[in-house]
Amino acid sequence: MTNVLILFAEDRAAQGLAGAAEQLGGETRAILVDGDYQIEETLDALVDACRGADVILLANDTYSQEIAPRLAHRLGGACVGDGVGVARVDGRVRVTRQVYGGKAHAVVEVRRSPAVLWLRARSFSGGAAAASAAELSRDPGARSGRRSTRIVERNVSAQTHARLEDAQVIISGGRGIGGPEGFRDELEPLAKMLGAQMAASRAACDAGWVPPTWQVGQTGKKVAPELYVAVAITGASQHMAGISEARNIVAINIDPDAPIFKHARYGIVDDYRKVVPLLRERLTNLGNHEGKR
Amino acid sequence: MNIVVCMKQILDPEVPARDFRIDAARREAERGSASLVTNIFCENALETALQSGGNITALTYGPESAEDTLRKALAMKANAAAHVAGEGGHPLHVAQVLAAAIRKLGPFDLILTGRESGDWGAGQTGALLAEELGLPCVSFADKIEVMNDGGWQMADGKASDSSAIRHPPSAIRVRRQTDAGFETVEAQPPLVVTITNAEHNVPRIPKVRDVMMAHKQPLTRFTVDELGVAPADYYEIVELAIPQKETRCELLDVDGLAQRIAEITAAL
Ligand SMILES: Cc1cc2nc3c(=O)[nH]c(=O)nc-3n(C[C@H](O)[C@H](O)[C@H](O)COP(=O)(O)OP(=O)(O)OC[C@H]3O[C@@H](n4cnc5c(N)ncnc54)[C@H](O)[C@@H]3O)c2cc1C
Ligand SMILES: Nc1ncnc2c1ncn2[C@@H]1O[C@H](COP(=O)(O)O)[C@@H](O)[C@H]1O
């Protein structure tokens, strides 16, 4: 009998992980890892809580990502991260994930037990198993006695009233925006009109035009909106890796050969400085028109 | 303060998708015409180390060509470089090799890695390295400050003659990115830190003169056998494929696009 253990911090993630657990089969338990997260203490507590499980599932939040490989190591198991599919083949756990910056898919077979996997939780349809979750017990006596670290300050950036991962509409800007002004004066008003969240490519974040929490992609947020408007973004595979679950991608780019047009459903080849103001105007007109009906 | 920065050479991850091929039998990317580069997060890590000031050793595990990664690190002004000859492998093996090399080269106050590599993107080596060495680990950091003689010293990018080199720091303060913003973490050295990208750790471009000088500097060389690392099981890649999906893009004018956007958002 296999034992699957789900470690989660928020319900949305737990549902996806429960869906993955169903695909793996076996008896499933869930533990809520919440509260005052301190890396080393949480890890110590988890090592005890995880004994007996042969598959341990975590989501793709920062904390899960940093915990998973260390937990695997302490339990004598192996970790695979960023999974979008799981299966059990001849008793062995297999994980599907993107590699080479999203340009290829690999199936990775785990050769140690337990298999500690962090998954893109939202890529799995929800399961039922997480209904009865236990809280992680933090028995201070269980500590490994290792030196610790302390999170002494937590800063939450301005745009977190709604999480990017949950956004239905996203307006995203790239290096071609040219500076923070373009984000502020052109994209933000458009986002406001549409009730959209703002996002960006790595290039725009590295330039310091927008905060790092806006980054979408392989090493940024994985989003799944109904509408993703990519403005002055090339569409490098590492960026696309973050929007593979987006329903409708719209590209606004001055270069007709930009790879983004290979992924977009709708596109405009032109300067965004021309397109975006016109688009706002048209959308306002459409809105007014509808209002009168 | 002594810092080691683990750096990996990879196939250029920005090669366009249309030029990307795989060798399905060997389950890896074909080299093709792509160049070999240093993983960007490793360069972010070196940049972060250079800004916090200290005696910096660049360490790589890889084939002969990986020497280029060390030469570039020296050109960026790492103080020393070490090369473990051999071919990659799964993250546990890599972490064990790096841990063995670090034990020989150390002691170090700070051990830096990138958050993940741009080829396989395992994102594990730093964490496993911390476990192999029995050290705490802070992940996804983008800034490091050191406490010396009772005060926090901000990274200033020109710390080469600062006191940070002479004295081991009494404490280290790390800023790290989270899903919602950032956190400040305090720790005592020695410590493993994995580095992510930010506005202030974009890697510097080495000066031409430093590039030339870097080629003359000696390297410390090891082999995996010398380090006494035995192979271990972890995971295997059993399939590799390029997904075939291209969308037909409908090119529109602004009126058409506004119409589509209105339709999509009205349905929400
Ligand atoms: C390991 C690794 C991880 C990475 N992770 C990520 C990640 O998570 N997220 C991410 O985004 N990237 C990531 N990258 C970087 C990625 O490879 C690209 O370099 C990056 O996405 C490029 O950003 P960009 O499209 O904004 O910039 P550019 O490539 O510079 O493209 C700018 C685009 O703007 C267009 N443009 C310019 N001016 C205008 C105008 N006036 N109007 C309209 N269009 C205009 C240009 O035609 C061009 O297509 C990663 C890279 C590596 C190696
Ligand atoms: N062969 C290697 N040599 C040196 N450092 C490595 C090697 N492989 C991984 N690393 C380090 O570990 C980080 C994360 O890599 P990975 O776990 O492979 O995604 C990299 O950014 C490097 O800092």
XYZ file of C-alpha atoms and ligand atoms in Angstrom:
637
model
C 0.000 0.000 0.000
C 1.372 3.377 -0.918
C 1.036 6.394 1.260
C 0.712 9.769 -0.379
C 1.163 12.800 1.811
C 0.068 16.260 0.713
C 1.754 19.283 2.250
C -0.065 22.499 1.496
C -0.435 26.101 2.602
C -3.574 27.161 0.732
C -6.759 25.383 -0.335
C -6.432 25.992 -4.065
C -3.090 24.201 -4.031
C -4.461 21.388 -1.890
C -7.183 20.661 -4.447
C -4.710 20.340 -7.302
C -2.384 18.187 -5.236
C -5.297 15.948 -4.255
C -6.018 15.527 -7.967
C -2.402 14.470 -8.517
C -2.622 12.092 -5.545
C -5.629 10.382 -7.124
C -3.600 9.758 -10.271
C -0.890 8.096 -8.196
C -3.281 5.926 -6.176
C -2.828 4.851 -2.604
C -3.911 6.167 0.727
C -3.757 9.943 0.973
C -3.235 12.182 3.983
C -2.852 15.948 4.066
C -0.988 18.308 6.359
C -1.516 22.042 6.487
C 1.828 23.852 6.757
C 0.824 27.273 7.878
C 1.595 29.991 10.342
C 4.979 31.428 11.169
C 7.201 29.855 8.576
C 10.836 29.615 9.560
C 12.846 27.550 7.106
C 14.953 25.327 9.335
C 12.294 24.693 12.013
C 9.633 23.866 9.462
C 11.997 21.430 7.804
C 12.759 19.731 11.117
C 9.071 19.377 11.910
C 8.316 18.019 8.440
C 10.951 15.303 8.595
C 9.020 13.746 11.486
C 5.587 14.334 9.969
C 6.573 12.704 6.675
C 7.844 9.367 7.933
C 6.045 6.423 6.371
C 4.934 8.275 3.229
C 6.360 7.080 -0.057
C 5.131 10.029 -2.102
C 5.113 13.572 -0.743
C 3.412 16.284 -2.802
C 3.969 20.025 -2.478
C 2.787 22.994 -4.548
C 4.833 25.534 -6.479
C 4.989 28.369 -3.958
C 8.358 29.721 -2.821
C 8.331 27.806 0.449
C 7.478 24.456 -1.119
C 10.161 24.919 -3.739
C 12.867 25.532 -1.186
C 11.739 22.808 1.197
C 11.210 19.920 -1.249
C 14.802 18.964 -2.151
C 16.017 19.271 1.432
C 13.133 17.195 2.740
C 13.894 14.534 0.123
C 17.530 14.470 1.184
C 16.734 14.091 4.864
C 14.268 11.279 4.197
C 16.701 9.456 1.899
C 14.410 10.058 -1.080
C 14.598 12.029 -4.297
C 12.978 15.273 -5.408
C 11.537 16.318 -8.765
C 10.221 19.830 -9.151
C 7.876 21.782 -11.409
C 5.809 18.727 -12.366
C 2.753 19.131 -14.607
C 1.898 15.421 -14.761
C 2.388 12.396 -12.526
C 1.980 8.668 -13.074
C 2.961 5.399 -11.521
C 4.546 2.916 -13.929
C 5.539 -0.532 -12.638
C 5.426 0.836 -9.137
C 7.763 3.725 -9.933
C 6.741 7.363 -9.763
C 7.098 9.343 -12.973
C 6.839 13.097 -13.332
C 6.380 15.125 -16.509
C 8.003 18.533 -16.545
C 9.288 21.150 -18.946
C 13.035 21.319 -19.555
C 15.378 23.433 -21.667
C 13.478 26.572 -20.827
C 10.146 25.116 -21.920
C 11.418 23.943 -25.303
C 11.115 20.249 -24.419
C 9.168 17.929 -22.117
C 10.873 15.274 -20.030
C 9.511 12.325 -18.115
C 11.587 11.797 -15.004
C 11.481 8.484 -13.141
C 12.234 8.642 -9.437
C 14.693 6.006 -8.235
C 14.532 6.526 -4.470
C 11.769 6.522 -1.911
C 10.096 8.711 -0.867
C 9.451 10.668 -4.049
C 9.177 14.301 -2.982
C 7.483 16.271 -5.761
C 6.592 19.888 -6.099
C 3.967 20.361 -8.744
C 2.253 23.172 -10.594
C -0.800 22.543 -8.467
C -3.137 24.407 -10.805
C -2.238 22.121 -13.705
C -4.111 19.276 -11.979
C -7.852 19.066 -11.763
C -9.038 19.014 -8.210
C -9.402 15.902 -6.130
C -11.377 15.322 -2.979
C -8.806 13.799 -0.680
C -7.618 16.933 1.106
C -10.816 17.447 3.061
C -9.382 16.277 6.370
C -6.071 17.992 6.854
C -4.026 17.848 10.014
C -2.003 20.815 11.235
C 1.745 20.409 11.259
C 2.808 19.826 14.829
C 5.818 21.851 15.805
C 7.289 19.895 18.642
C 10.280 21.953 19.727
C 11.920 18.793 21.082
C 12.071 17.360 17.584
C 14.587 19.890 16.341
C 17.761 18.664 14.754
C 19.808 21.079 16.805
C 21.314 22.598 13.688
C 22.050 26.269 13.460
C 19.061 28.187 12.277
C 18.162 31.236 10.246
C 15.528 33.846 11.120
C 13.076 35.623 8.894
C 13.122 39.013 10.596
C 11.008 41.000 8.175
C 8.273 40.246 5.666
C 7.395 42.745 2.935
C 4.339 42.332 0.803
C 4.420 44.320 -2.417
C 1.541 46.559 -3.405
C -0.142 44.395 -6.012
C -1.220 41.416 -3.959
C -4.879 42.185 -3.352
C -5.508 39.535 -5.970
C -2.898 36.945 -6.750
C -1.495 36.921 -10.271
C -2.004 33.149 -10.341
C -5.745 33.637 -9.875
C -6.157 36.543 -12.307
C -8.631 36.124 -15.173
C -7.166 38.943 -17.242
C -3.478 39.912 -17.313
C -1.758 42.787 -19.105
C 1.949 42.015 -19.376
C 4.780 44.199 -20.617
C 8.285 43.443 -21.880
C 11.539 45.199 -22.594
C 9.989 46.880 -25.621
C 7.896 49.015 -23.249
C 11.082 51.007 -22.804
C 10.747 52.185 -19.211
C 8.536 52.464 -16.146
C 6.550 55.300 -17.777
C 5.180 53.003 -20.452
C 3.929 50.612 -17.782
C 2.414 53.447 -15.768
C 0.931 55.605 -18.516
C -0.076 53.043 -21.130
C -0.499 49.578 -19.639
C -1.907 50.371 -16.190
C -4.852 52.421 -17.503
C -5.661 49.547 -19.870
C -5.437 47.071 -16.980
C -7.761 49.257 -14.890
C -10.340 49.345 -17.673
C -10.343 45.578 -17.944
C -10.047 44.827 -14.230
C -6.774 43.122 -15.072
C -3.624 42.362 -13.088
C -0.246 43.573 -14.323
C 2.676 41.324 -15.145
C 5.994 41.512 -16.973
C 8.825 39.639 -18.636
C 12.086 39.014 -16.865
C 13.776 41.685 -18.979
C 11.380 44.361 -17.676
C 11.855 43.192 -14.075
C 15.638 43.056 -14.368
C 15.576 46.603 -15.711
C 13.931 47.636 -12.456
C 10.855 49.079 -14.188
C 8.470 46.858 -12.238
C 8.811 44.677 -9.112
C 10.146 41.112 -9.339
C 6.793 39.740 -8.129
C 5.408 40.668 -11.560
C 7.688 38.275 -13.422
C 5.893 35.561 -15.356
C 7.714 32.562 -16.758
C 9.897 29.587 -16.029
C 11.360 31.308 -13.006
C 8.419 33.567 -12.300
C 4.712 33.094 -11.766
C 2.793 30.402 -13.630
C -0.492 31.972 -14.635
C -3.697 30.652 -16.203
C -5.906 33.595 -17.204
C -8.706 33.657 -19.761
C -6.906 36.565 -21.434
C -3.173 37.336 -21.453
C -2.154 40.443 -23.374
C 1.600 40.355 -24.083
C 2.757 43.837 -24.989
C 6.276 44.256 -26.426
C 7.289 40.794 -25.262
C 9.246 38.585 -27.687
C 7.829 35.316 -26.440
C 11.050 33.547 -25.437
C 10.354 29.946 -24.415
C 11.190 30.787 -20.778
C 8.436 33.390 -20.766
C 5.952 31.094 -22.503
C 6.645 28.452 -19.847
C 4.677 30.633 -17.451
C 1.606 31.060 -19.661
C 1.099 27.596 -21.120
C -2.280 27.468 -19.355
C -3.503 30.839 -20.628
C -6.711 30.501 -22.672
C -6.355 33.449 -25.059
C -2.997 35.072 -25.719
C -2.983 38.442 -27.460
C 0.320 39.780 -28.804
C 1.136 43.392 -29.542
C 4.597 43.564 -31.066
C 6.333 45.718 -33.621
C 8.232 42.756 -35.075
C 6.135 40.408 -37.255
C 8.712 37.631 -36.735
C 8.567 37.717 -32.940
C 8.032 34.145 -31.645
C 5.071 35.332 -29.542
C 2.953 35.285 -32.730
C 3.440 31.494 -32.886
C 1.589 31.175 -29.591
C -0.885 34.012 -29.717
C -4.492 33.637 -30.818
C -4.841 37.283 -31.825
C -2.150 39.770 -32.707
C -1.334 43.256 -33.880
C 1.966 44.073 -35.552
C 2.644 47.676 -34.647
C 4.171 50.027 -32.087
C 2.412 49.558 -28.752
C 2.541 53.315 -28.189
C 0.163 53.656 -31.110
C -1.921 50.544 -30.462
C -2.583 50.737 -26.733
C -4.078 54.269 -26.583
C -6.328 53.445 -29.556
C -7.312 50.177 -27.950
C -8.331 51.967 -24.756
C -10.397 54.404 -26.787
C -12.170 51.624 -28.714
C -12.817 49.648 -25.557
C -14.293 52.725 -23.891
C -16.583 53.217 -26.880
C -17.636 49.591 -26.859
C -18.275 49.840 -23.120
C -20.416 52.980 -23.509
C -22.274 51.423 -26.378
C -23.059 48.371 -24.296
C -24.036 50.555 -21.368
C -26.727 52.198 -23.508
C -28.253 48.929 -24.614
C 35.069 36.658 4.265
C 35.500 33.644 1.993
C 32.851 32.957 -0.625
C 32.558 30.102 -3.085
C 30.255 30.533 -6.073
C 29.145 27.337 -7.853
C 28.840 27.958 -11.571
C 27.575 25.743 -14.349
C 28.174 25.899 -18.063
C 25.106 25.153 -20.186
C 23.900 25.175 -23.782
C 22.725 28.699 -24.578
C 19.147 28.651 -23.253
C 18.106 31.570 -25.450
C 18.583 29.650 -28.691
C 15.261 30.145 -30.528
C 12.769 27.270 -30.406
C 12.954 26.807 -34.206
C 16.688 25.976 -33.941
C 16.291 23.647 -30.970
C 16.722 19.885 -31.584
C 16.942 16.936 -29.267
C 18.680 13.592 -29.456
C 15.767 11.453 -28.291
C 17.892 8.320 -27.871
C 20.420 10.016 -25.576
C 17.649 12.076 -24.043
C 19.449 15.379 -24.250
C 19.573 18.480 -26.420
C 21.679 18.441 -29.551
C 24.518 20.872 -29.402
C 23.903 22.046 -32.988
C 25.156 25.561 -33.587
C 24.295 26.761 -30.083
C 27.101 28.225 -28.027
C 27.984 27.262 -24.471
C 27.378 29.937 -21.859
C 27.436 30.300 -18.107
C 24.024 29.741 -16.531
C 22.601 33.235 -15.940
C 21.695 32.616 -12.285
C 25.305 31.578 -11.602
C 26.405 34.934 -12.986
C 23.782 36.668 -10.826
C 25.312 34.752 -7.899
C 28.836 35.852 -8.757
C 27.649 39.439 -9.132
C 25.994 39.264 -5.714
C 29.218 37.878 -4.219
C 31.310 40.618 -5.843
C 29.011 43.237 -4.345
C 29.160 41.830 -0.836
C 32.927 41.868 -0.958
C 35.201 39.033 -0.026
C 37.655 36.503 -1.307
C 35.756 34.713 -4.053
C 36.398 31.270 -5.512
C 34.441 30.182 -8.601
C 33.799 26.428 -8.717
C 32.517 24.368 -11.615
C 31.935 20.675 -12.278
C 31.862 19.894 -15.962
C 33.750 18.904 -19.115
C 36.872 20.634 -20.424
C 34.811 23.379 -22.070
C 33.555 24.469 -18.619
C 36.926 26.130 -18.124
C 35.464 29.030 -20.151
C 32.955 29.611 -17.362
C 35.815 29.916 -14.866
C 37.811 32.240 -17.135
C 34.787 34.510 -17.429
C 34.337 34.423 -13.641
C 37.977 35.422 -13.174
C 37.509 38.204 -15.719
C 34.563 39.453 -13.664
C 37.092 39.526 -10.801
C 36.629 36.329 -8.856
C 39.909 35.773 -6.974
C 40.393 32.071 -7.687
C 38.810 29.257 -9.658
C 38.505 25.483 -9.340
C 37.449 22.903 -11.930
C 36.197 19.407 -11.189
C 36.518 17.508 -14.470
C 33.602 15.266 -15.369
C 30.128 15.173 -16.822
C 27.130 16.420 -14.860
C 24.567 13.888 -13.747
C 21.561 14.152 -11.454
C 21.420 16.896 -8.806
C 22.378 14.665 -5.874
C 25.540 13.547 -7.635
C 26.403 17.127 -8.573
C 25.800 18.281 -4.991
C 28.016 15.509 -3.635
C 30.823 16.407 -6.039
C 30.554 20.111 -5.217
C 30.414 19.383 -1.468
C 33.580 17.287 -1.681
C 35.388 20.043 -3.612
C 34.197 22.688 -1.169
C 35.551 20.677 1.771
C 38.960 20.634 0.063
C 38.936 24.283 -0.953
C 37.331 25.775 2.179
C 36.535 26.848 4.787
C 33.970 29.278 3.377
C 31.597 31.690 5.093
C 29.195 31.778 2.183
C 28.376 29.189 -0.452
C 26.391 30.588 -3.365
C 24.570 28.814 -6.172
C 22.062 29.930 -8.774
C 18.385 29.200 -8.082
C 18.276 26.828 -11.048
C 20.087 26.020 -14.238
C 18.717 27.096 -17.584
C 18.997 23.668 -19.232
C 17.377 21.070 -16.974
C 16.083 23.609 -14.485
C 16.243 21.143 -11.613
C 16.490 23.912 -9.021
C 17.889 21.550 -6.408
C 21.644 21.691 -6.281
C 21.917 24.519 -3.738
C 19.442 22.893 -1.355
C 21.072 19.459 -1.643
C 24.492 21.019 -1.191
C 23.315 22.562 2.084
C 22.159 19.123 3.251
C 25.408 17.462 2.185
C 27.364 20.063 4.142
C 24.947 20.137 7.097
C 24.362 23.879 6.687
C 21.268 26.082 6.711
C 20.097 27.451 3.372
C 18.271 30.563 2.203
C 16.715 30.359 -1.262
C 15.800 32.885 -3.980
C 17.984 35.640 -2.546
C 18.929 38.743 -4.483
C 20.986 40.730 -1.974
C 23.458 39.921 0.799
C 24.707 42.212 3.537
C 27.404 41.313 6.032
C 27.714 42.409 9.634
C 31.256 43.469 10.464
C 32.546 45.141 13.609
C 29.066 45.758 14.864
C 27.491 47.303 11.766
C 25.684 46.124 8.658
C 27.648 46.722 5.532
C 25.671 47.406 2.412
C 26.800 45.902 -0.812
C 28.556 48.669 -2.708
C 30.077 46.787 -5.621
C 33.616 47.976 -4.930
C 34.382 46.153 -1.752
C 37.687 44.666 -2.867
C 39.686 46.606 -0.286
C 37.048 46.666 2.421
C 37.332 45.064 5.815
C 34.931 42.398 4.619
C 37.846 40.569 3.069
C 39.915 40.423 6.201
C 37.327 39.543 8.821
C 34.839 36.742 8.708
C 31.415 38.329 9.223
C 29.628 37.813 12.520
C 26.231 37.719 10.828
C 24.757 37.748 7.348
C 21.522 39.356 6.261
C 19.867 38.091 3.108
C 17.030 39.628 1.153
C 15.045 36.987 -0.639
C 12.109 37.065 -3.023
C 8.801 35.425 -2.174
C 5.548 35.039 -4.067
C 4.152 38.165 -2.441
C 7.204 40.402 -2.085
C 10.402 39.848 -0.159
C 11.725 38.777 3.223
C 14.812 39.627 5.213
C 16.563 36.617 6.699
C 19.355 36.787 9.249
C 21.860 34.005 9.750
C 25.280 33.182 11.063
C 27.871 31.971 8.592
C 28.605 29.451 7.185
C 25.514 29.407 5.052
C 24.314 28.288 1.623
C 22.378 30.883 -0.384
C 20.689 30.337 -3.765
C 20.473 33.452 -5.921
C 17.750 34.709 -8.205
C 17.703 37.662 -10.595
C 16.937 41.235 -9.614
C 17.536 44.720 -10.870
C 20.671 45.085 -8.760
C 22.496 41.815 -9.527
C 22.575 41.968 -13.323
C 26.056 40.568 -14.069
C 28.759 43.116 -14.864
C 30.537 43.017 -18.230
C 34.249 42.292 -17.718
C 36.849 44.711 -19.058
C 38.835 43.531 -22.089
C 42.069 43.757 -20.098
C 40.598 41.572 -17.323
C 39.459 39.005 -19.897
C 43.052 38.751 -21.114
C 44.475 38.555 -17.608
C 41.987 35.857 -16.661
C 43.522 33.478 -19.185
C 46.842 33.569 -17.381
C 45.523 32.756 -13.919
C 46.082 29.259 -12.508
C 43.132 26.941 -11.841
C 42.808 24.338 -9.106
C 41.890 21.038 -10.755
C 40.216 17.937 -9.359
C 38.729 14.790 -10.791
C 35.626 13.076 -9.402
C 37.794 10.061 -8.490
C 40.207 12.201 -6.510
C 37.264 13.608 -4.595
C 36.081 10.087 -3.812
C 32.461 10.558 -4.855
C 30.683 7.295 -5.676
C 27.710 7.194 -8.052
C 24.283 7.156 -6.393
C 20.718 6.598 -7.609
C 18.385 9.582 -7.662
C 16.293 9.888 -10.803
C 16.515 9.061 -14.494
C 15.218 10.893 -17.545
C 13.161 8.230 -19.330
C 11.639 10.369 -22.093
C 12.453 13.613 -23.827
C 10.301 15.184 -26.528
C 9.583 18.519 -28.178
C 5.895 19.349 -27.845
C 4.246 20.159 -31.163
C 1.901 23.006 -30.679
C 1.605 26.083 -32.723
C -1.372 28.362 -32.705
C -2.523 30.140 -35.821
C -2.412 33.776 -34.942
C -5.200 35.907 -36.357
C -3.781 39.333 -37.147
C -6.295 42.077 -36.467
C -6.622 45.828 -36.534
C -7.349 47.772 -33.362
C -11.117 47.650 -33.934
C -11.032 43.905 -34.378
C -8.878 43.377 -31.336
C -11.033 45.614 -29.142
C -14.039 43.577 -30.259
C -12.366 40.261 -29.344
C -11.147 41.563 -25.986
C -14.612 42.871 -25.184
C -16.113 39.487 -26.051
C -13.642 37.536 -23.927
C -13.953 39.798 -20.911
C -17.752 40.016 -21.185
C -17.925 36.232 -20.847
C -16.059 36.231 -17.508
C 17.268 30.216 -16.990
C 16.423 31.321 -17.540
C 15.211 31.606 -16.943
C 14.413 32.626 -17.461
N 13.211 32.865 -16.860
C 12.403 33.803 -17.415
C 11.110 34.065 -16.873
O 10.700 33.464 -15.869
N 10.341 35.007 -17.459
C 10.752 35.707 -18.565
O 9.997 36.549 -19.049
N 11.974 35.494 -19.074
C 12.806 34.571 -18.533
N 14.042 34.392 -19.072
C 14.527 35.336 -20.109
C 14.022 35.037 -21.519
O 14.872 34.082 -22.131
C 14.038 36.323 -22.371
O 15.336 36.862 -22.370
C 13.069 37.388 -21.867
O 11.788 36.816 -21.641
C 12.981 38.502 -22.880
O 12.106 39.498 -22.413
P 11.360 40.474 -23.423
O 10.589 39.666 -24.421
O 10.622 41.471 -22.631
O 12.575 41.253 -24.096
P 13.186 41.244 -25.569
O 13.611 39.888 -25.951
O 14.184 42.324 -25.603
O 11.962 41.598 -26.495
C 11.367 42.861 -26.576
C 10.253 42.785 -27.595
O 9.582 44.027 -27.670
C 9.290 44.334 -29.030
N 9.182 45.786 -29.134
C 10.176 46.702 -28.986
N 9.668 47.950 -29.073
C 8.329 47.822 -29.261
C 7.268 48.745 -29.426
N 7.477 50.076 -29.376
N 6.014 48.263 -29.614
C 5.776 46.923 -29.659
N 6.762 46.008 -29.520
C 8.024 46.452 -29.321
C 10.438 43.745 -29.821
O 10.050 43.471 -31.148
C 10.718 42.468 -29.021
O 9.955 41.373 -29.531
C 14.855 33.379 -18.568
C 16.078 33.087 -19.165
C 16.856 32.073 -18.666
C 18.165 31.789 -19.339
N 27.918 21.150 -12.654
C 27.809 22.191 -11.818
N 28.918 22.875 -11.436
C 28.823 23.926 -10.588
N 27.663 24.374 -10.067
C 26.540 23.725 -10.411
C 26.546 22.604 -11.294
N 25.262 22.181 -11.437
C 24.493 23.008 -10.699
N 25.248 23.932 -10.072
C 24.791 25.035 -9.198
O 23.470 24.791 -8.788
C 22.584 25.796 -9.298
C 21.233 25.202 -9.560
O 21.331 24.182 -10.519
P 20.231 23.059 -10.744
O 19.953 22.437 -9.435
O 20.906 22.129 -11.718
O 19.055 23.737 -11.345
C 23.330 26.379 -10.485
O 22.924 27.715 -10.737
C 24.771 26.330 -9.985
O 25.058 27.397 -9.093
